[in-house]
PDB file of C-alpha atoms and ligand atoms in Angstrom:
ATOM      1  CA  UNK I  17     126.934 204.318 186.421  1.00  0.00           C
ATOM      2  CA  UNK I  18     126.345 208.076 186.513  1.00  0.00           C
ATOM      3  CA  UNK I  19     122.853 208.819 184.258  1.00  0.00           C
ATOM      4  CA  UNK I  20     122.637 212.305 182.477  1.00  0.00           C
ATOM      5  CA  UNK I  21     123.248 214.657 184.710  1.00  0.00           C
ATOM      6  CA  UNK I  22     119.990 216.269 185.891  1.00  0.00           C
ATOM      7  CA  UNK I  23     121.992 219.965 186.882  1.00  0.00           C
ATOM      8  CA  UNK I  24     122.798 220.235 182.575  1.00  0.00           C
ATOM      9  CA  UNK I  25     122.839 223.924 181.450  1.00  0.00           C
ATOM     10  CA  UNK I  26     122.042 224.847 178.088  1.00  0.00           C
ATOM     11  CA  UNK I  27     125.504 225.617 176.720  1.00  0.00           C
ATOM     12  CA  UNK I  28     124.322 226.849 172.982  1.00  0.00           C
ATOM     13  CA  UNK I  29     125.665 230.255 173.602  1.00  0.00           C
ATOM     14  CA  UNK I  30     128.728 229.180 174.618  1.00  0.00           C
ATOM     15  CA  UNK I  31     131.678 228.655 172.795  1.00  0.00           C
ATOM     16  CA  UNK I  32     133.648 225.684 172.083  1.00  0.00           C
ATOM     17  CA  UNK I  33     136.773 226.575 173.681  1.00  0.00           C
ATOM     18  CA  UNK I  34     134.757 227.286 177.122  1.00  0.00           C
ATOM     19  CA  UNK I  35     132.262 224.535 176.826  1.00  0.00           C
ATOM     20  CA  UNK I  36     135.462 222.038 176.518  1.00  0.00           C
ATOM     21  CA  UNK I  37     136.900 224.251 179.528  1.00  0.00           C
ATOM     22  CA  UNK I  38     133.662 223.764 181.910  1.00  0.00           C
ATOM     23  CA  UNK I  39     133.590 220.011 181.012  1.00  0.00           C
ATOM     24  CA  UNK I  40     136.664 219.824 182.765  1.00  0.00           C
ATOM     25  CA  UNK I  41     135.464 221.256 185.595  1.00  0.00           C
ATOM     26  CA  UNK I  42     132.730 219.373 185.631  1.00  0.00           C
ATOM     27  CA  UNK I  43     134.515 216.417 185.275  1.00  0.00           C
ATOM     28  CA  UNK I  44     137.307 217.142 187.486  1.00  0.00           C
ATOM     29  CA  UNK I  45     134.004 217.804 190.151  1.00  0.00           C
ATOM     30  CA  UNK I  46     132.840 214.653 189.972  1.00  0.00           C
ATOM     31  CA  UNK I  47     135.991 213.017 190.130  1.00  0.00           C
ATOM     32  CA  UNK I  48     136.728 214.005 193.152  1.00  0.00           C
ATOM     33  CA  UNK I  49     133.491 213.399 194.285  1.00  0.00           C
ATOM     34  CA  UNK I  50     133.713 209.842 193.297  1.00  0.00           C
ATOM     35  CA  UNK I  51     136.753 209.736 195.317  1.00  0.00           C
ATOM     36  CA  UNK I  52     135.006 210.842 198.341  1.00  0.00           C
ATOM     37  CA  UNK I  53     132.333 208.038 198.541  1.00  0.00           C
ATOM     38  CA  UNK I  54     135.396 205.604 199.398  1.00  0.00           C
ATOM     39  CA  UNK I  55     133.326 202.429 198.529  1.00  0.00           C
ATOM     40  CA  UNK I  56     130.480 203.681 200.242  1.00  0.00           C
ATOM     41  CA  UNK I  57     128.550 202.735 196.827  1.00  0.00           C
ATOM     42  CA  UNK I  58     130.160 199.907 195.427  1.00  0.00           C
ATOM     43  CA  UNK I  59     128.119 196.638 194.831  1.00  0.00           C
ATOM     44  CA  UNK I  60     128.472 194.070 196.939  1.00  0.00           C
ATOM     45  CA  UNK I  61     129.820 191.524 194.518  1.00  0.00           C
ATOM     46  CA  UNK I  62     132.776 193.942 194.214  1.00  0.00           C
ATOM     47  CA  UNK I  63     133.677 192.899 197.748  1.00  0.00           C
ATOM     48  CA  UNK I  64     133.135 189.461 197.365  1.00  0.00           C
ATOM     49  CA  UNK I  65     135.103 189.094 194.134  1.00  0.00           C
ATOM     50  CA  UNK I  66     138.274 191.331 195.403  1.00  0.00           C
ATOM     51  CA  UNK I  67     138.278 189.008 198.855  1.00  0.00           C
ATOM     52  CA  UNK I  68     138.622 185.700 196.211  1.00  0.00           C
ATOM     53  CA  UNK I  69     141.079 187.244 193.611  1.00  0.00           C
ATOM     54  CA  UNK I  70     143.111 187.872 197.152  1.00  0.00           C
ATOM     55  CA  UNK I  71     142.484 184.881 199.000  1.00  0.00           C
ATOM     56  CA  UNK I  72     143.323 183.287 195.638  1.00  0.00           C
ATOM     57  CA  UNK I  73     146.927 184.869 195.363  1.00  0.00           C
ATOM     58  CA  UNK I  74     147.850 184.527 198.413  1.00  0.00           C
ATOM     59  CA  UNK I  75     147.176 180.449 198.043  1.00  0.00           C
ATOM     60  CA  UNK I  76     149.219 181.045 194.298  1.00  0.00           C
ATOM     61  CA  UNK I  77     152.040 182.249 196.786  1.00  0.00           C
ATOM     62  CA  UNK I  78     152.209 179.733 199.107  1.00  0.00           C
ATOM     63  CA  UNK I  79     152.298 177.633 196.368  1.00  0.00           C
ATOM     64  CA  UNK I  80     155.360 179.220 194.521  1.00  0.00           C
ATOM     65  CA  UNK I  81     158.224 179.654 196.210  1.00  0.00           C
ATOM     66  CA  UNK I  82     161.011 181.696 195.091  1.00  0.00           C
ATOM     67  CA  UNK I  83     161.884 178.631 192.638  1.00  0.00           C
ATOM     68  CA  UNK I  84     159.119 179.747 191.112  1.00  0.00           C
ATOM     69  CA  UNK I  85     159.822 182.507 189.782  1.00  0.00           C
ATOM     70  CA  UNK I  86     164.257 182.461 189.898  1.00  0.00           C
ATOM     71  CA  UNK I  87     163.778 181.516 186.025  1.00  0.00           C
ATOM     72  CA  UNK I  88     162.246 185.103 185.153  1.00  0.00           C
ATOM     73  CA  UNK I  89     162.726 187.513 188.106  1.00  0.00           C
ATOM     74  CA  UNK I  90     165.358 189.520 185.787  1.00  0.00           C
ATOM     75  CA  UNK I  91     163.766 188.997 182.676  1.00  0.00           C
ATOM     76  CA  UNK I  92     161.126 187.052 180.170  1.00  0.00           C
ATOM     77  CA  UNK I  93     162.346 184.837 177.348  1.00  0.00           C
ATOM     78  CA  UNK I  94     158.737 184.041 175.783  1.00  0.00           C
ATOM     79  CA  UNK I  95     158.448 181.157 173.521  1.00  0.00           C
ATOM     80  CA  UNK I  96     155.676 182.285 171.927  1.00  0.00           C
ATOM     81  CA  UNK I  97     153.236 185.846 171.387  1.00  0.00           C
ATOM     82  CA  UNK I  98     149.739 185.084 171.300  1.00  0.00           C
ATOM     83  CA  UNK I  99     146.853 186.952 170.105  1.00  0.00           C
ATOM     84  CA  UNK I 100     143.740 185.664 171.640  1.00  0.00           C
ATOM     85  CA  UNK I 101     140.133 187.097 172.588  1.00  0.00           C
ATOM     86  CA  UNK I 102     139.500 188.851 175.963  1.00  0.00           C
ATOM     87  CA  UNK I 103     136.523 186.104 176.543  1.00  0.00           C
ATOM     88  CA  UNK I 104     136.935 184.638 180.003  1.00  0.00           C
ATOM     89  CA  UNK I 105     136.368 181.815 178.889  1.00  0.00           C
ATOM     90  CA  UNK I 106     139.973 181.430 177.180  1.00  0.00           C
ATOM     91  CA  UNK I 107     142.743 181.201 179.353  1.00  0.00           C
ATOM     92  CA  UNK I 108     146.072 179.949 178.685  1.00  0.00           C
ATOM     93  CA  UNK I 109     146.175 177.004 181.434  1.00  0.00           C
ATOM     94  CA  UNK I 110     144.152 175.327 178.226  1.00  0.00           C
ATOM     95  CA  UNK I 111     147.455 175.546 175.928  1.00  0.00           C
ATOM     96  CA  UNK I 112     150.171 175.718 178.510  1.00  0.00           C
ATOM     97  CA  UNK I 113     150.471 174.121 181.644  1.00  0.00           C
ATOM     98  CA  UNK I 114     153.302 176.566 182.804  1.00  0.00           C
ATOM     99  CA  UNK I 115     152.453 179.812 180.664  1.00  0.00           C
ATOM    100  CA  UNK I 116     154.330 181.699 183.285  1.00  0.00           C
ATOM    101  CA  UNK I 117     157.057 183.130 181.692  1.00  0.00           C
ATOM    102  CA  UNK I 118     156.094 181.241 178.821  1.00  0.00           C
ATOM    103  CA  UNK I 119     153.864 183.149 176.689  1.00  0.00           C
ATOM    104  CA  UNK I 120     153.414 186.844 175.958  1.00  0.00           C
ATOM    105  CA  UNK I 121     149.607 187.533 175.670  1.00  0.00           C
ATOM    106  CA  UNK I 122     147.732 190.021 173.501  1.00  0.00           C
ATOM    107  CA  UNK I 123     144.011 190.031 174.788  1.00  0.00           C
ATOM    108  CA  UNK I 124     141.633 192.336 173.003  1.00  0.00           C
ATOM    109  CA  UNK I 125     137.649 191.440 171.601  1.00  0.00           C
ATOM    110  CA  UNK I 126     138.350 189.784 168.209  1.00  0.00           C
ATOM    111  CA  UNK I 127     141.597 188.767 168.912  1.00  0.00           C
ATOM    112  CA  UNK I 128     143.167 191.239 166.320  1.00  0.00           C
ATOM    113  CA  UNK I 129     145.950 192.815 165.815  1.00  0.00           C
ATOM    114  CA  UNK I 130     145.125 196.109 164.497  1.00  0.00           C
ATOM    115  CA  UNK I 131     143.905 197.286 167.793  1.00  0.00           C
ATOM    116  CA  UNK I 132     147.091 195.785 169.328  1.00  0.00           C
ATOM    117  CA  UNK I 133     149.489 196.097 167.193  1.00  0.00           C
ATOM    118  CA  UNK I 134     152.406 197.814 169.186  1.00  0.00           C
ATOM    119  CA  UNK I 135     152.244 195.173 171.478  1.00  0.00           C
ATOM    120  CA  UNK I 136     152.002 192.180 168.778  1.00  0.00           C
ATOM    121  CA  UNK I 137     154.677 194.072 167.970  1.00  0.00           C
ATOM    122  CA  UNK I 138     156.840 194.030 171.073  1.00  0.00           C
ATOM    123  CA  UNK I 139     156.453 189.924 171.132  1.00  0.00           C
ATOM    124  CA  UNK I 140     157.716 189.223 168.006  1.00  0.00           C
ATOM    125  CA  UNK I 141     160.450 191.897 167.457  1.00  0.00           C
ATOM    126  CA  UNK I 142     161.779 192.739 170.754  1.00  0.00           C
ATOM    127  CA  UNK I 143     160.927 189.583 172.627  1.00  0.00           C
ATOM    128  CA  UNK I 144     162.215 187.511 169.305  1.00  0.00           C
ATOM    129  CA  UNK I 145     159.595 184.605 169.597  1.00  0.00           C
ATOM    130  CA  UNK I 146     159.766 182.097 167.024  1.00  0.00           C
ATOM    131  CA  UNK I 147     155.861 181.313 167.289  1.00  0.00           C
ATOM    132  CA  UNK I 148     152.691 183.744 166.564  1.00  0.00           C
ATOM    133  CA  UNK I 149     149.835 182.125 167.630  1.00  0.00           C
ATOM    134  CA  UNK I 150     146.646 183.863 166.887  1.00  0.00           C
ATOM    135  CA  UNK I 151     143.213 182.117 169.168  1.00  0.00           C
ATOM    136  CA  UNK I 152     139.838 182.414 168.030  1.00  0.00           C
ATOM    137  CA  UNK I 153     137.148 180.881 170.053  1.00  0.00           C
ATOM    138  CA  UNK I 154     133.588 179.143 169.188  1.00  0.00           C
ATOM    139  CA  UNK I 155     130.874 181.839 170.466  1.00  0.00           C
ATOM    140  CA  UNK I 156     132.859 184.679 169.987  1.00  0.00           C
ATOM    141  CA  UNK I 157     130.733 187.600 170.726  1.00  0.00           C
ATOM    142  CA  UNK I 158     132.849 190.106 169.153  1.00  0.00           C
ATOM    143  CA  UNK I 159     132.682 188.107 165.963  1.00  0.00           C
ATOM    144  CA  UNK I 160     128.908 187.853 166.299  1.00  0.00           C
ATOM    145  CA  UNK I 161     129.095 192.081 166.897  1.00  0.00           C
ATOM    146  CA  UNK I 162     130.750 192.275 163.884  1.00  0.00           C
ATOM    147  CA  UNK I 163     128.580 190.657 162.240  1.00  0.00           C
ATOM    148  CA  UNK I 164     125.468 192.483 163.031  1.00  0.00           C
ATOM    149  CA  UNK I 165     124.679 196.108 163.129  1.00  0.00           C
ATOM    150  CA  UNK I 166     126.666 197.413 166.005  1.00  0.00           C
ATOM    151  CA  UNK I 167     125.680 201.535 165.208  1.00  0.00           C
ATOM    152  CA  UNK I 168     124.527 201.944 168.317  1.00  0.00           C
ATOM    153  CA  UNK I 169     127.965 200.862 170.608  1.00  0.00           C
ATOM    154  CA  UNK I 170     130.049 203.486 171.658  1.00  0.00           C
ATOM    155  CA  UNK I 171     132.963 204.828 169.208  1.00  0.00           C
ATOM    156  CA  UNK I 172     135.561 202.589 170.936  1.00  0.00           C
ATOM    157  CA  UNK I 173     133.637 199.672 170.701  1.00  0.00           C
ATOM    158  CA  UNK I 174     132.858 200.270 167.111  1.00  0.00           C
ATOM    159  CA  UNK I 175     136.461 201.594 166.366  1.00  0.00           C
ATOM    160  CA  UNK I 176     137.727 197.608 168.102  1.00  0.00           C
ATOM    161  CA  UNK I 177     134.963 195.864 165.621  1.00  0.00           C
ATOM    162  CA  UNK I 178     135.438 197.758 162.365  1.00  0.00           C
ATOM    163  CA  UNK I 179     138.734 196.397 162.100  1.00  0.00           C
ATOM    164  CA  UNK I 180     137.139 192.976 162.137  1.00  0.00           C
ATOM    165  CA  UNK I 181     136.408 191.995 158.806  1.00  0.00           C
ATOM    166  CA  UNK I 182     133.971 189.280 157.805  1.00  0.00           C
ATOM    167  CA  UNK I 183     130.370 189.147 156.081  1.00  0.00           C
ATOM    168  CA  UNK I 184     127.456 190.293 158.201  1.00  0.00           C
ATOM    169  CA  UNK I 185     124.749 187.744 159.329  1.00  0.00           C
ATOM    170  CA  UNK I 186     127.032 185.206 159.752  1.00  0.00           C
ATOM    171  CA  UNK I 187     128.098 185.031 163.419  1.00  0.00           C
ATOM    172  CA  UNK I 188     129.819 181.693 163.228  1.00  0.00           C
ATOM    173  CA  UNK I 189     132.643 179.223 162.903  1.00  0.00           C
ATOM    174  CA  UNK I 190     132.897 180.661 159.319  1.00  0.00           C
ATOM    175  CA  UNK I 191     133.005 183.693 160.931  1.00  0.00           C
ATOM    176  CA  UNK I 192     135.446 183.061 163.834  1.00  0.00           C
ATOM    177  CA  UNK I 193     137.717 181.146 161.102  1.00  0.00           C
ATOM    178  CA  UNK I 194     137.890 183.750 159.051  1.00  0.00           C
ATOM    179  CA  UNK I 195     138.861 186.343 161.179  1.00  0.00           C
ATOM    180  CA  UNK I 196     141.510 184.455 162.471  1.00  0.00           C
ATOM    181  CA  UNK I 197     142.764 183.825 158.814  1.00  0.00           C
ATOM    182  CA  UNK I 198     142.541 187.673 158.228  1.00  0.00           C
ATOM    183  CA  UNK I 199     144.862 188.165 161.340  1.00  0.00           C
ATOM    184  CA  UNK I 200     147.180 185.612 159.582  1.00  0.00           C
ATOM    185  CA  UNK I 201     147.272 187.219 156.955  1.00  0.00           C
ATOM    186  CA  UNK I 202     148.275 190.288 158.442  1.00  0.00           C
ATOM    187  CA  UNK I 203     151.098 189.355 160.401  1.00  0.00           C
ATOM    188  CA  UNK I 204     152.791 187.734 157.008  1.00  0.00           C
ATOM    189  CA  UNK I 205     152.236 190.911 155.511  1.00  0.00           C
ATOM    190  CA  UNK I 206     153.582 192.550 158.414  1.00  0.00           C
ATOM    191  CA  UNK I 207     157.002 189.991 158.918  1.00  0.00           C
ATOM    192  CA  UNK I 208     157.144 188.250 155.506  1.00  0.00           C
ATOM    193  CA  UNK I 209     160.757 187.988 155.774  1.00  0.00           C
ATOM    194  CA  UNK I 210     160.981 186.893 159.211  1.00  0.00           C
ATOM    195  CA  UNK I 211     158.527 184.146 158.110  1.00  0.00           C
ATOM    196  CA  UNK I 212     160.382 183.945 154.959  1.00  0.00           C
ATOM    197  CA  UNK I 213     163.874 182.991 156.502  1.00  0.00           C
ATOM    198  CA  UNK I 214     162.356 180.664 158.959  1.00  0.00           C
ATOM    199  CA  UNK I 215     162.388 183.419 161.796  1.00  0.00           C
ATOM    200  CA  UNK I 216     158.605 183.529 163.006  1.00  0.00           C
ATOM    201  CA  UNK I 217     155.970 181.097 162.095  1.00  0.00           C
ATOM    202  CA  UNK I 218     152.625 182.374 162.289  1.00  0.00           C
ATOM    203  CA  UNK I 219     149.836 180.175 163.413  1.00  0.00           C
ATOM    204  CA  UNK I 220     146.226 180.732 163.613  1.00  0.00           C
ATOM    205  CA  UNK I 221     143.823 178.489 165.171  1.00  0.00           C
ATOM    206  CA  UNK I 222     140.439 178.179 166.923  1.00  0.00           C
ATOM    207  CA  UNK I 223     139.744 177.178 170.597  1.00  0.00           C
ATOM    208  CA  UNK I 224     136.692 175.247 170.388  1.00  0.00           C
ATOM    209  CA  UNK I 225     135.637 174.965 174.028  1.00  0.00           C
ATOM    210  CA  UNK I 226     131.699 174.062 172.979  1.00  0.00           C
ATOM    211  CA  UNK I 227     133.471 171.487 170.614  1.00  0.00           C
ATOM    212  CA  UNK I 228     131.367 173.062 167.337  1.00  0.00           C
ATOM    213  CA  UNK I 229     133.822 171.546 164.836  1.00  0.00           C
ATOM    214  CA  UNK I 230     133.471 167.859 166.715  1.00  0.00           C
ATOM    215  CA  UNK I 231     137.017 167.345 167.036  1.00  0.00           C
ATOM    216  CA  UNK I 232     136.392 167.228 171.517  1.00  0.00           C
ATOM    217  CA  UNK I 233     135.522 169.864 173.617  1.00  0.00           C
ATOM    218  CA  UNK I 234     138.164 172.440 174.730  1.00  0.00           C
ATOM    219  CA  UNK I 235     139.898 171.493 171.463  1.00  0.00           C
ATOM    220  CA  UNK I 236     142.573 173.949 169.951  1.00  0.00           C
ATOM    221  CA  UNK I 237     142.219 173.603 166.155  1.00  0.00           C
ATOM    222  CA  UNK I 238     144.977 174.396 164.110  1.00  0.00           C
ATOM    223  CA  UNK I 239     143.739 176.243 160.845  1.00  0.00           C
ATOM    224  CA  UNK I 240     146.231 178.044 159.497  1.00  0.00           C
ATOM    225  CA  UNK I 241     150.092 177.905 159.183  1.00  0.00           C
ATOM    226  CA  UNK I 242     152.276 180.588 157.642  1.00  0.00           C
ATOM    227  CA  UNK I 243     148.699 181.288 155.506  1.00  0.00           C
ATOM    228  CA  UNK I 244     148.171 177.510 154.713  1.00  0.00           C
ATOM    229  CA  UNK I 245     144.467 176.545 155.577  1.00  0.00           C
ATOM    230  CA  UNK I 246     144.012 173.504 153.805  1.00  0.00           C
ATOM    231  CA  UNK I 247     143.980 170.864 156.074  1.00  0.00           C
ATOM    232  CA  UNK I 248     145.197 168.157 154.384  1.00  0.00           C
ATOM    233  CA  UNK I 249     148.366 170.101 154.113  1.00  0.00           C
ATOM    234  CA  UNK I 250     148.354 171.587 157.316  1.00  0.00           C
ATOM    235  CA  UNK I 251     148.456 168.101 158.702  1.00  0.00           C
ATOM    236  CA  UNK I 252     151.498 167.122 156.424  1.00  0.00           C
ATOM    237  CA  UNK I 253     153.178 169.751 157.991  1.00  0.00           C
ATOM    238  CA  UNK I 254     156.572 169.152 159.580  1.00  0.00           C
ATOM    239  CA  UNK I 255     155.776 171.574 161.940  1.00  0.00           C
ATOM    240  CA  UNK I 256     151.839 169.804 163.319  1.00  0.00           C
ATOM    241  CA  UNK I 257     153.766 166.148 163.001  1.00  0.00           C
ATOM    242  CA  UNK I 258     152.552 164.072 166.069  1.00  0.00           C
ATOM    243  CA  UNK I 259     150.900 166.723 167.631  1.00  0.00           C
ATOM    244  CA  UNK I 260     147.571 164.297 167.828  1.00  0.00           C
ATOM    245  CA  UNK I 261     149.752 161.348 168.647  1.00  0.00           C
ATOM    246  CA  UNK I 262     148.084 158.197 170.600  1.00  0.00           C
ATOM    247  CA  UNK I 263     148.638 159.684 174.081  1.00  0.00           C
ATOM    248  CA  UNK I 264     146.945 162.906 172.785  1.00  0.00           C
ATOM    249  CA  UNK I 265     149.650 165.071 174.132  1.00  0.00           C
ATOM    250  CA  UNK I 266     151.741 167.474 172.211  1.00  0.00           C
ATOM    251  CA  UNK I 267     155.499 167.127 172.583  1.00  0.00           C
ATOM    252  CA  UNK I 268     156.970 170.019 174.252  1.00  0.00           C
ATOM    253  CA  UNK I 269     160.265 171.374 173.013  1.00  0.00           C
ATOM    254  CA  UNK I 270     162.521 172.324 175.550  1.00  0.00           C
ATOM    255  CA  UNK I 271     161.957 175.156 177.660  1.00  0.00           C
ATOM    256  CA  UNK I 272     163.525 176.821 180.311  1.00  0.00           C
ATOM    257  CA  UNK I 273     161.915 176.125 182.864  1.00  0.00           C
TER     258      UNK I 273
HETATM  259 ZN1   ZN X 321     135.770 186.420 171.644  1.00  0.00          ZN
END
């Protein structure tokens, strides 16, 4: 991280026009200087972490052959767009064994789609997928941003969090839940007829992987269909019928793949 630059003139007598033009020198200085130091100055754990990620894909390679990936080498056929939280602690492997291919993923803090929303976008009109599926999480720390004073973050972080809407002080599962109903809510404003005629069916629900609502850890909690959030009627649902059957697996429709 570069700290305030100890070389900063006193620009006051300089217009705006030429103060914008100097910051781009100065900017366009250091850029190239930064390009210069190679990784001469890069941490360690850089290293370490880019020699897993590639030791890692080269193992995902052996792995997959070209069988792998015949069934969307010219193209993706999604069966469902999900919103979910950037937290690395929510990947997909914990709602689809085979995601490849398979889901088209929106990751932002919050899991919203007003900071996203070209790309929510993109899933449900141009790739045509019959499921929105908007993730929460338990411990969400954008949730628990938005619910405290976050004045001092920088303007993008506080642009991402203003469009979260819940009370402040209440960081929680309240919290979390809520949000996720707001993004509901939002996408059947956004596609009420496509929900209307049976099209899309939005679905918003919470990945509990500290198990806070005591239904098992790593749980994902359906709380909301097409704006429903009762759960008595969520579970009468068509749509959620033997989803918690005996063997506690979900029936997967057929895919192609
Ligand atoms: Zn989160």
């Amino acid at each position: 991280m570069l700290a305030a630059p100890a070389w900063a003139v006193d620009m006051s007598g300089v217009d705006a026009a030429d103060k914008e033009r100097i910051r781009a020198i100065v900017k366009e200085v250091l850029r190239e200087y930064a390009a210069s130091l190679g990784d001469r100055q890069a941490d360690p754990a850089a290293k370490e972490v880019l020699r897993n990620i590639v030791r890692d894909n080269r193992n995902f390679m052996r792995k997959n052959g070209p069988d792998h990936f015949a069934p969307f080498v010219d193209g993706q056929h999604p069966r469902a767009t999900v919103i979910t939280c950037s937290d690395s602690r929510v990947h997909m492997q914990a709602l689809d064994a085979t995601p490849d291919g398979d889901l088209f993923v929106i990751r932002n803090i919050g899991n919203q789609i007003a900071t996203a929303e070209g790309s929510v976008e993109y899933g449900v009109h141009h790739l045509h997928t019959p499921l929105l599926l908007i993730v929460g999480h338990s411990a969400c720390g954008a949730i628990k941003a938005a619910a405290g004073d976050y004045g001092q973050e920088s303007g993008p972080i506080r642009n991402e969090l203003d469009t979260i809407q819940i009370p402040k002080g209440d960081p929680g599962m309240s919290s979390i839940a809520l949000n996720v109903n707001n993004q509901v809510r939002r996408a059947m404003a956004k596609w009420e007829e496509e929900v209307i005629v049976g099209k899309l069916t939005v679905v918003g629900a919470v990945y509990d992987f500290r198990n806070d609502l005591k239904r098992g850890q790593g749980k994902l909690v359906i709380i909301n269909v097409n704006g429903e959030t009762d759960p008595a009627k969520i579970a009468a649902l068509d749509l959620v019928q033997g989803l918690d059957g005996p063997d506690g697996k979900a029936r997967k429709p057929a895919t192609h793949h």
